[in-house]
Coordinates of C-alpha atoms and ligand atoms in Angstrom, one line a residue:
M3 CA 1.0 13.9 -25.7
K4 CA -0.8 10.8 -24.5
D5 CA 0.0 8.8 -21.4
H6 CA 0.6 5.2 -22.6
L7 CA -0.8 2.5 -20.4
S8 CA 0.2 -1.2 -20.7
L9 CA -1.6 -3.9 -18.8
L10 CA 0.7 -5.4 -16.1
I11 CA -1.6 -7.1 -13.6
P12 CA -5.2 -8.0 -14.7
R13 CA -8.0 -7.9 -12.1
H14 CA -8.3 -11.7 -11.9
D15 CA -4.7 -12.0 -10.8
I16 CA -5.3 -9.3 -8.2
E17 CA -8.4 -11.2 -6.9
R18 CA -6.4 -14.4 -6.6
A19 CA -3.6 -12.7 -4.8
I20 CA -6.0 -11.1 -2.4
S21 CA -7.7 -14.4 -1.6
R22 CA -4.3 -15.9 -0.8
L23 CA -3.2 -13.0 1.4
A24 CA -6.6 -12.9 3.2
G25 CA -6.4 -16.6 3.8
Q26 CA -2.9 -16.3 5.4
I27 CA -3.9 -13.3 7.5
S28 CA -7.1 -15.0 8.7
E29 CA -5.0 -18.0 9.9
D30 CA -2.2 -16.0 11.4
Y31 CA -4.4 -13.5 13.3
R32 CA -7.0 -15.9 14.6
G33 CA -7.6 -15.2 18.3
R34 CA -5.7 -11.9 18.1
Q35 CA -6.9 -8.3 18.0
L36 CA -6.4 -7.3 14.4
V37 CA -6.5 -3.7 13.3
A38 CA -6.0 -3.2 9.6
V39 CA -4.5 0.3 9.0
G40 CA -4.6 1.4 5.3
I41 CA -2.3 4.2 4.0
L42 CA -4.3 6.7 2.1
K43 CA -5.0 7.3 -0.6
G44 CA -3.3 4.6 -2.6
A45 CA -4.5 1.6 -0.5
F46 CA -8.2 2.4 -0.4
I47 CA -9.3 -0.1 -3.0
F48 CA -6.8 -2.8 -1.9
M49 CA -8.0 -2.4 1.7
A50 CA -11.7 -2.6 0.7
D51 CA -11.1 -5.9 -1.2
L52 CA -8.7 -7.4 1.3
V53 CA -10.8 -6.9 4.4
R54 CA -13.9 -8.4 2.7
Q55 CA -11.9 -11.6 2.2
I56 CA -10.7 -11.8 5.8
E57 CA -12.7 -14.3 7.9
I58 CA -11.9 -13.2 11.4
P59 CA -13.0 -10.1 13.4
L60 CA -11.1 -6.9 12.7
E61 CA -11.1 -3.2 13.0
V62 CA -10.4 -0.9 10.1
D63 CA -8.5 2.4 10.2
F64 CA -6.5 4.7 7.9
V65 CA -3.6 7.1 8.1
T66 CA -2.7 9.8 5.6
V67 CA 0.9 10.6 5.1
S68 CA 2.4 13.3 3.0
S69 CA 4.1 12.3 -0.1
Y70 CA 7.6 13.5 -0.4
D71 CA 7.8 13.2 -4.2
S72 CA 7.0 16.8 -5.1
G73 CA 10.5 18.2 -5.4
S74 CA 12.0 16.9 -2.1
E75 CA 13.0 13.4 -3.0
S76 CA 16.4 13.6 -1.4
S77 CA 15.1 14.7 2.0
R78 CA 12.6 11.8 2.4
R79 CA 10.7 13.8 5.0
I80 CA 7.5 12.0 5.7
R81 CA 4.7 13.7 7.7
L82 CA 1.6 12.2 9.3
L83 CA -1.3 14.3 7.9
Q84 CA -4.0 12.2 9.5
D85 CA -3.5 9.7 12.4
M86 CA -5.3 6.6 13.3
T87 CA -8.6 7.1 15.1
I88 CA -8.7 3.7 16.8
Q89 CA -6.7 3.0 20.0
V90 CA -4.1 0.4 18.8
K91 CA -2.4 -0.1 22.2
D92 CA -1.9 -3.8 22.8
K93 CA -3.6 -4.7 19.5
D94 CA -2.1 -6.3 16.4
V95 CA -1.7 -3.8 13.6
L96 CA -1.5 -4.8 10.0
I97 CA -0.4 -1.9 7.8
V98 CA -2.0 -2.1 4.4
E99 CA -0.1 -0.4 1.7
D100 CA -0.5 -0.2 -2.1
I101 CA 3.2 -0.4 -3.1
I102 CA 6.5 -0.5 -1.4
D103 CA 9.1 1.6 -3.3
S104 CA 12.0 3.1 -1.3
G105 CA 10.4 1.7 1.8
Y106 CA 10.3 4.9 3.7
T107 CA 6.5 5.4 3.9
A108 CA 5.7 2.0 5.2
N109 CA 8.6 2.0 7.6
Y110 CA 7.4 5.4 8.9
V111 CA 3.9 4.1 9.6
L112 CA 5.3 0.9 11.1
R113 CA 7.4 2.9 13.6
H114 CA 4.5 5.1 14.4
A115 CA 2.2 2.2 15.2
K116 CA 4.9 0.6 17.4
D117 CA 5.4 4.0 19.2
T118 CA 1.7 4.1 19.8
G119 CA 2.0 0.8 21.8
A120 CA 0.7 -1.8 19.3
R121 CA 1.5 -5.3 20.5
S122 CA 2.6 -6.3 17.0
V123 CA 2.9 -4.5 13.7
A124 CA 3.3 -6.2 10.3
I125 CA 3.0 -5.0 6.7
C126 CA 0.8 -6.2 3.9
A127 CA 1.5 -4.7 0.5
L128 CA -0.1 -5.3 -2.8
A129 CA 3.1 -4.7 -4.8
D130 CA 6.8 -4.4 -4.2
K131 CA 9.5 -2.9 -6.3
P132 CA 12.6 -4.4 -4.5
S133 CA 15.0 -2.8 -6.9
R134 CA 14.0 0.7 -5.6
R135 CA 14.6 -0.1 -1.9
E136 CA 16.5 2.5 0.1
T137 CA 15.8 1.3 3.6
P138 CA 15.3 -2.3 4.8
I139 CA 11.8 -3.4 5.3
E140 CA 10.0 -6.7 6.1
I141 CA 6.9 -7.3 4.1
A142 CA 5.0 -10.1 5.9
Y143 CA 2.2 -10.3 3.2
L144 CA 3.0 -9.5 -0.4
G145 CA 0.8 -9.6 -3.5
F146 CA 3.2 -9.1 -6.4
T147 CA 6.9 -8.3 -7.0
I148 CA 7.1 -5.9 -9.9
P149 CA 9.8 -4.3 -12.0
D150 CA 11.0 -0.7 -11.6
K151 CA 8.2 0.8 -13.6
F152 CA 5.7 3.4 -12.6
V153 CA 2.3 1.7 -12.2
V154 CA -1.3 3.1 -12.0
G155 CA -4.8 1.7 -11.4
Y156 CA -6.4 -0.2 -8.6
G157 CA -5.9 2.7 -6.3
L158 CA -2.5 3.7 -7.6
D159 CA -2.3 7.1 -9.2
F160 CA -0.2 9.3 -11.4
D161 CA -1.0 12.9 -10.6
N162 CA -4.1 11.7 -8.8
K163 CA -5.5 10.2 -12.0
F164 CA -6.1 6.5 -12.9
R165 CA -6.9 5.3 -9.4
H166 CA -10.3 4.0 -10.6
L167 CA -9.0 1.6 -13.1
P168 CA -9.8 -2.0 -12.1
D169 CA -6.5 -3.5 -13.4
I170 CA -2.9 -2.4 -12.8
Y171 CA -1.0 -0.8 -15.7
T172 CA 2.5 0.5 -16.3
I173 CA 2.5 4.1 -17.5
E174 CA 4.9 5.8 -19.8
I175 CA 5.0 9.4 -18.6
D176 CA 5.7 12.1 -21.2
D177 CA 8.6 14.3 -20.4
E178 CA 6.2 17.1 -20.6
H179 CA 4.5 15.8 -17.4
A180 CA 7.5 14.5 -15.6
Ligands
IMP24 P1 8.1 4.7 -0.6 O1 8.0 5.5 0.6 O2 9.2 5.1 -1.6 O3 8.1 3.2 -0.4 O4 6.8 5.0 -1.5 C1 5.7 4.4 -1.4 C2 4.6 5.3 -1.9 O5 4.9 5.9 -3.2 C3 3.4 4.4 -2.2 O6 2.5 4.6 -1.1 C4 2.8 5.1 -3.4 O7 1.8 6.0 -3.0 C5 3.9 5.8 -4.1 N1 4.3 5.0 -5.3 C6 5.5 4.4 -5.4 N2 5.6 3.8 -6.6 C7 4.5 4.1 -7.2 C8 4.0 3.7 -8.5 O8 4.6 3.0 -9.4 N3 2.7 4.2 -8.8 C9 2.0 4.9 -8.0 N4 2.4 5.3 -6.8 C10 3.7 4.8 -6.4
MG25 MG1 0.7 5.6 -1.0

């Protein structure tokens, strides 16, 4: 009847991870033309916290991609619902994603940014579930490696709920909802 949440990553750990990532990014992208591109909706909180710790000039943009997980898991068809609004040609794109699971979503956005003529494209993800990978992907900046559990909070949702929680939780989903 009730969705059971268990604390997985407390907010202070998230803060520490973001400081570390932002420090690396600030160093690596100094003197380059950084465009941070968040994947909506899941990355909105991560993006907001990350860019505020980055100490070099940057531009912020977002894309929205369709989720394939409503009944079409086998086809993995990903569609771009909303494209970037900034010209990224010859710029250095950093894709900001909440969590890498199969790898299809981030790879799709990576390819799209390359096709648009970005000079470089790299991925920054808050969390990674490597045991779920179905397509190879290079994550240049990673917050946490997590087990194969469904997680919510800090932007991540189940059924569009729980995004507002400041910490990250694992959720046990009732069969009734699954
Ligand atoms: P991928 O294409 O399989 O890598 O899926 C990545 C997307 O699935 C992420 O952008 C998330 O929106 C979603 N996702 C994957 N695992 C979780 C999870 O544990 N909680 C919430 N969303 C997830
Ligand atoms: Mg997402």
